[in-house]
């Protein structure tokens, strides 16, 4: 079997693409070097950089504070893991209530809408104060800080996620629901088997963004007295008068968020390619 020989036009096209790729690589290298030079001149080479480095980026202080900050970070991970489950369950319920059809469910829709409006408007730190200090006072019982943090995160982020889910459900074309109902499926079956699978593709990128935001906000539970990463960093700062432990805690949160951010970018690009190719209407 004879091997395929590209035409002269195809050879020219390939040479042009290789030239463009080489040019792009050279431009990227050049822009990176220019950026590094600007950073060196405007930041690293300034008179105050040595003091900033000693105060915020001291390697010895970072190594000394890492064990305590890591132990506190595990508390943040515990709150995050529990909150993912509770937020998903509550948000799905709220979105379901907001999309119930019929006049008889009007009061339910109003209550669900009021819930999302209220907790999307409240700053998260105020919700933490209300839940963390108000709930134990009302119940006159000692509630674990982790549970209080999970409750505050759930109240706040379930309102955001519920709106994302509702928007995803509304984005599915009504003909899909009509076709499912014509086949004899009930409202719940239509939502579960037809609407939600299609809505999930549209919901995933914004849901991942909300998850990244939730990863950061679990660091605020330190105001409730939890010995998390931020509280451990504050304790180390009080002993060393150095802000490097806060940077260590911040790096841990960044490392936690990077995989989710990259997955969100990859999925968004993949979804865009499928839509452009006509795979998704």
PDB file of N, CA and C in Angstrom, residues 191-241:
ATOM      1  N   UNK A 191     -38.356  15.767  35.693  1.00  0.00           N
ATOM      2  CA  UNK A 191     -37.260  16.564  36.240  1.00  0.00           C
ATOM      3  C   UNK A 191     -36.018  15.706  36.470  1.00  0.00           C
ATOM      4  N   UNK A 192     -36.223  14.506  36.997  1.00  0.00           N
ATOM      5  CA  UNK A 192     -35.090  13.649  37.354  1.00  0.00           C
ATOM      6  C   UNK A 192     -34.444  12.990  36.147  1.00  0.00           C
ATOM      7  N   UNK A 193     -35.239  12.551  35.181  1.00  0.00           N
ATOM      8  CA  UNK A 193     -34.712  11.746  34.081  1.00  0.00           C
ATOM      9  C   UNK A 193     -34.428  12.541  32.809  1.00  0.00           C
ATOM     10  N   UNK A 194     -35.077  13.671  32.652  1.00  0.00           N
ATOM     11  CA  UNK A 194     -34.941  14.420  31.397  1.00  0.00           C
ATOM     12  C   UNK A 194     -34.288  15.778  31.613  1.00  0.00           C
ATOM     13  N   UNK A 195     -34.819  16.563  32.558  1.00  0.00           N
ATOM     14  CA  UNK A 195     -34.382  17.952  32.695  1.00  0.00           C
ATOM     15  C   UNK A 195     -33.027  18.054  33.386  1.00  0.00           C
ATOM     16  N   UNK A 196     -32.882  17.431  34.555  1.00  0.00           N
ATOM     17  CA  UNK A 196     -31.643  17.578  35.322  1.00  0.00           C
ATOM     18  C   UNK A 196     -30.406  17.067  34.578  1.00  0.00           C
ATOM     19  N   UNK A 197     -30.467  15.915  33.890  1.00  0.00           N
ATOM     20  CA  UNK A 197     -29.258  15.502  33.154  1.00  0.00           C
ATOM     21  C   UNK A 197     -28.804  16.518  32.107  1.00  0.00           C
ATOM     22  N   UNK A 198     -29.768  17.165  31.429  1.00  0.00           N
ATOM     23  CA  UNK A 198     -29.390  18.189  30.454  1.00  0.00           C
ATOM     24  C   UNK A 198     -28.937  19.480  31.138  1.00  0.00           C
ATOM     25  N   UNK A 199     -29.594  19.817  32.242  1.00  0.00           N
ATOM     26  CA  UNK A 199     -29.227  21.050  32.951  1.00  0.00           C
ATOM     27  C   UNK A 199     -27.854  20.938  33.604  1.00  0.00           C
ATOM     28  N   UNK A 200     -27.451  19.722  33.959  1.00  0.00           N
ATOM     29  CA  UNK A 200     -26.183  19.544  34.656  1.00  0.00           C
ATOM     30  C   UNK A 200     -25.008  20.040  33.824  1.00  0.00           C
ATOM     31  N   UNK A 201     -25.069  19.830  32.522  1.00  0.00           N
ATOM     32  CA  UNK A 201     -23.975  20.289  31.659  1.00  0.00           C
ATOM     33  C   UNK A 201     -23.845  21.805  31.695  1.00  0.00           C
ATOM     34  N   UNK A 202     -24.968  22.497  31.757  1.00  0.00           N
ATOM     35  CA  UNK A 202     -24.934  23.953  31.790  1.00  0.00           C
ATOM     36  C   UNK A 202     -24.606  24.487  33.177  1.00  0.00           C
ATOM     37  N   UNK A 203     -24.914  23.706  34.218  1.00  0.00           N
ATOM     38  CA  UNK A 203     -24.708  24.165  35.589  1.00  0.00           C
ATOM     39  C   UNK A 203     -23.287  23.957  36.074  1.00  0.00           C
ATOM     40  N   UNK A 204     -22.566  23.004  35.510  1.00  0.00           N
ATOM     41  CA  UNK A 204     -21.293  22.597  36.082  1.00  0.00           C
ATOM     42  C   UNK A 204     -20.280  23.728  36.218  1.00  0.00           C
ATOM     43  N   UNK A 205     -20.011  24.548  35.180  1.00  0.00           N
ATOM     44  CA  UNK A 205     -19.023  25.629  35.369  1.00  0.00           C
ATOM     45  C   UNK A 205     -19.364  26.596  36.500  1.00  0.00           C
ATOM     46  N   UNK A 206     -20.585  27.158  36.572  1.00  0.00           N
ATOM     47  CA  UNK A 206     -20.866  28.058  37.702  1.00  0.00           C
ATOM     48  C   UNK A 206     -20.880  27.344  39.052  1.00  0.00           C
ATOM     49  N   UNK A 207     -21.269  26.064  39.076  1.00  0.00           N
ATOM     50  CA  UNK A 207     -21.232  25.325  40.337  1.00  0.00           C
ATOM     51  C   UNK A 207     -19.804  25.160  40.827  1.00  0.00           C
ATOM     52  N   UNK A 208     -18.882  24.929  39.916  1.00  0.00           N
ATOM     53  CA  UNK A 208     -17.479  24.816  40.306  1.00  0.00           C
ATOM     54  C   UNK A 208     -16.954  26.143  40.838  1.00  0.00           C
ATOM     55  N   UNK A 209     -17.396  27.246  40.253  1.00  0.00           N
ATOM     56  CA  UNK A 209     -16.990  28.561  40.762  1.00  0.00           C
ATOM     57  C   UNK A 209     -17.509  28.782  42.177  1.00  0.00           C
ATOM     58  N   UNK A 210     -18.748  28.380  42.433  1.00  0.00           N
ATOM     59  CA  UNK A 210     -19.286  28.495  43.790  1.00  0.00           C
ATOM     60  C   UNK A 210     -18.509  27.604  44.756  1.00  0.00           C
ATOM     61  N   UNK A 211     -18.074  26.443  44.277  1.00  0.00           N
ATOM     62  CA  UNK A 211     -17.304  25.542  45.131  1.00  0.00           C
ATOM     63  C   UNK A 211     -15.961  26.165  45.502  1.00  0.00           C
ATOM     64  N   UNK A 212     -15.328  26.839  44.554  1.00  0.00           N
ATOM     65  CA  UNK A 212     -14.066  27.526  44.847  1.00  0.00           C
ATOM     66  C   UNK A 212     -14.285  28.622  45.884  1.00  0.00           C
ATOM     67  N   UNK A 213     -15.361  29.379  45.743  1.00  0.00           N
ATOM     68  CA  UNK A 213     -15.668  30.426  46.724  1.00  0.00           C
ATOM     69  C   UNK A 213     -15.928  29.827  48.107  1.00  0.00           C
ATOM     70  N   UNK A 214     -16.605  28.690  48.132  1.00  0.00           N
ATOM     71  CA  UNK A 214     -16.879  28.038  49.411  1.00  0.00           C
ATOM     72  C   UNK A 214     -15.598  27.541  50.056  1.00  0.00           C
ATOM     73  N   UNK A 215     -14.642  27.074  49.249  1.00  0.00           N
ATOM     74  CA  UNK A 215     -13.360  26.642  49.781  1.00  0.00           C
ATOM     75  C   UNK A 215     -12.661  27.774  50.526  1.00  0.00           C
ATOM     76  N   UNK A 216     -12.760  28.985  49.995  1.00  0.00           N
ATOM     77  CA  UNK A 216     -12.118  30.120  50.655  1.00  0.00           C
ATOM     78  C   UNK A 216     -12.868  30.534  51.913  1.00  0.00           C
ATOM     79  N   UNK A 217     -14.190  30.567  51.840  1.00  0.00           N
ATOM     80  CA  UNK A 217     -14.970  31.107  52.947  1.00  0.00           C
ATOM     81  C   UNK A 217     -14.985  30.209  54.168  1.00  0.00           C
ATOM     82  N   UNK A 218     -14.671  28.928  54.018  1.00  0.00           N
ATOM     83  CA  UNK A 218     -14.607  28.085  55.216  1.00  0.00           C
ATOM     84  C   UNK A 218     -13.463  28.536  56.127  1.00  0.00           C
ATOM     85  N   UNK A 219     -12.543  29.341  55.593  1.00  0.00           N
ATOM     86  CA  UNK A 219     -11.480  29.870  56.434  1.00  0.00           C
ATOM     87  C   UNK A 219     -11.952  30.916  57.423  1.00  0.00           C
ATOM     88  N   UNK A 220     -13.186  31.397  57.266  1.00  0.00           N
ATOM     89  CA  UNK A 220     -13.712  32.413  58.179  1.00  0.00           C
ATOM     90  C   UNK A 220     -14.292  31.827  59.455  1.00  0.00           C
ATOM     91  N   UNK A 221     -14.364  30.509  59.557  1.00  0.00           N
ATOM     92  CA  UNK A 221     -14.948  29.913  60.765  1.00  0.00           C
ATOM     93  C   UNK A 221     -14.070  30.150  61.981  1.00  0.00           C
ATOM     94  N   UNK A 222     -12.885  30.701  61.780  1.00  0.00           N
ATOM     95  CA  UNK A 222     -12.017  30.993  62.929  1.00  0.00           C
ATOM     96  C   UNK A 222     -12.652  32.016  63.859  1.00  0.00           C
ATOM     97  N   UNK A 223     -13.558  32.855  63.338  1.00  0.00           N
ATOM     98  CA  UNK A 223     -14.188  33.865  64.190  1.00  0.00           C
ATOM     99  C   UNK A 223     -15.137  33.227  65.194  1.00  0.00           C
ATOM    100  N   UNK A 224     -15.501  31.956  64.978  1.00  0.00           N
ATOM    101  CA  UNK A 224     -16.359  31.243  65.928  1.00  0.00           C
ATOM    102  C   UNK A 224     -15.561  30.549  67.019  1.00  0.00           C
ATOM    103  N   UNK A 225     -14.245  30.637  66.945  1.00  0.00           N
ATOM    104  CA  UNK A 225     -13.398  29.989  67.935  1.00  0.00           C
ATOM    105  C   UNK A 225     -12.801  28.688  67.474  1.00  0.00           C
ATOM    106  N   UNK A 226     -13.030  28.324  66.224  1.00  0.00           N
ATOM    107  CA  UNK A 226     -12.454  27.088  65.698  1.00  0.00           C
ATOM    108  C   UNK A 226     -10.952  27.270  65.485  1.00  0.00           C
ATOM    109  N   UNK A 227     -10.182  26.262  65.863  1.00  0.00           N
ATOM    110  CA  UNK A 227      -8.734  26.308  65.661  1.00  0.00           C
ATOM    111  C   UNK A 227      -8.453  25.792  64.253  1.00  0.00           C
ATOM    112  N   UNK A 228      -8.770  26.610  63.280  1.00  0.00           N
ATOM    113  CA  UNK A 228      -8.543  26.226  61.883  1.00  0.00           C
ATOM    114  C   UNK A 228      -7.220  26.820  61.409  1.00  0.00           C
ATOM    115  N   UNK A 229      -7.014  26.835  60.083  1.00  0.00           N
ATOM    116  CA  UNK A 229      -5.741  27.315  59.550  1.00  0.00           C
ATOM    117  C   UNK A 229      -5.513  28.785  59.872  1.00  0.00           C
ATOM    118  N   UNK A 230      -6.558  29.604  59.771  1.00  0.00           N
ATOM    119  CA  UNK A 230      -6.407  31.034  60.031  1.00  0.00           C
ATOM    120  C   UNK A 230      -6.123  31.284  61.508  1.00  0.00           C
ATOM    121  N   UNK A 231      -6.840  30.568  62.383  1.00  0.00           N
ATOM    122  CA  UNK A 231      -6.601  30.744  63.824  1.00  0.00           C
ATOM    123  C   UNK A 231      -5.200  30.274  64.203  1.00  0.00           C
ATOM    124  N   UNK A 232      -4.750  29.176  63.613  1.00  0.00           N
ATOM    125  CA  UNK A 232      -3.390  28.702  63.884  1.00  0.00           C
ATOM    126  C   UNK A 232      -2.359  29.702  63.390  1.00  0.00           C
ATOM    127  N   UNK A 233      -2.611  30.297  62.223  1.00  0.00           N
ATOM    128  CA  UNK A 233      -1.695  31.316  61.709  1.00  0.00           C
ATOM    129  C   UNK A 233      -1.684  32.543  62.618  1.00  0.00           C
ATOM    130  N   UNK A 234      -2.851  32.920  63.140  1.00  0.00           N
ATOM    131  CA  UNK A 234      -2.917  34.064  64.045  1.00  0.00           C
ATOM    132  C   UNK A 234      -2.140  33.785  65.337  1.00  0.00           C
ATOM    133  N   UNK A 235      -2.256  32.547  65.834  1.00  0.00           N
ATOM    134  CA  UNK A 235      -1.511  32.175  67.037  1.00  0.00           C
ATOM    135  C   UNK A 235      -0.010  32.218  66.800  1.00  0.00           C
ATOM    136  N   UNK A 236       0.430  31.696  65.655  1.00  0.00           N
ATOM    137  CA  UNK A 236       1.861  31.727  65.337  1.00  0.00           C
ATOM    138  C   UNK A 236       2.342  33.162  65.144  1.00  0.00           C
ATOM    139  N   UNK A 237       1.491  34.006  64.557  1.00  0.00           N
ATOM    140  CA  UNK A 237       1.855  35.402  64.376  1.00  0.00           C
ATOM    141  C   UNK A 237       2.012  36.114  65.714  1.00  0.00           C
ATOM    142  N   UNK A 238       1.183  35.770  66.680  1.00  0.00           N
ATOM    143  CA  UNK A 238       1.273  36.400  67.995  1.00  0.00           C
ATOM    144  C   UNK A 238       2.573  36.037  68.707  1.00  0.00           C
ATOM    145  N   UNK A 239       3.121  34.867  68.396  1.00  0.00           N
ATOM    146  CA  UNK A 239       4.360  34.439  69.040  1.00  0.00           C
ATOM    147  C   UNK A 239       5.603  34.973  68.333  1.00  0.00           C
ATOM    148  N   UNK A 240       5.539  35.075  67.013  1.00  0.00           N
ATOM    149  CA  UNK A 240       6.724  35.449  66.240  1.00  0.00           C
ATOM    150  C   UNK A 240       6.692  36.887  65.723  1.00  0.00           C
ATOM    151  N   UNK A 241       5.538  37.555  65.819  1.00  0.00           N
ATOM    152  CA  UNK A 241       5.358  38.894  65.252  1.00  0.00           C
ATOM    153  C   UNK A 241       5.733  38.910  63.773  1.00  0.00           C
TER     154      UNK A 241
END
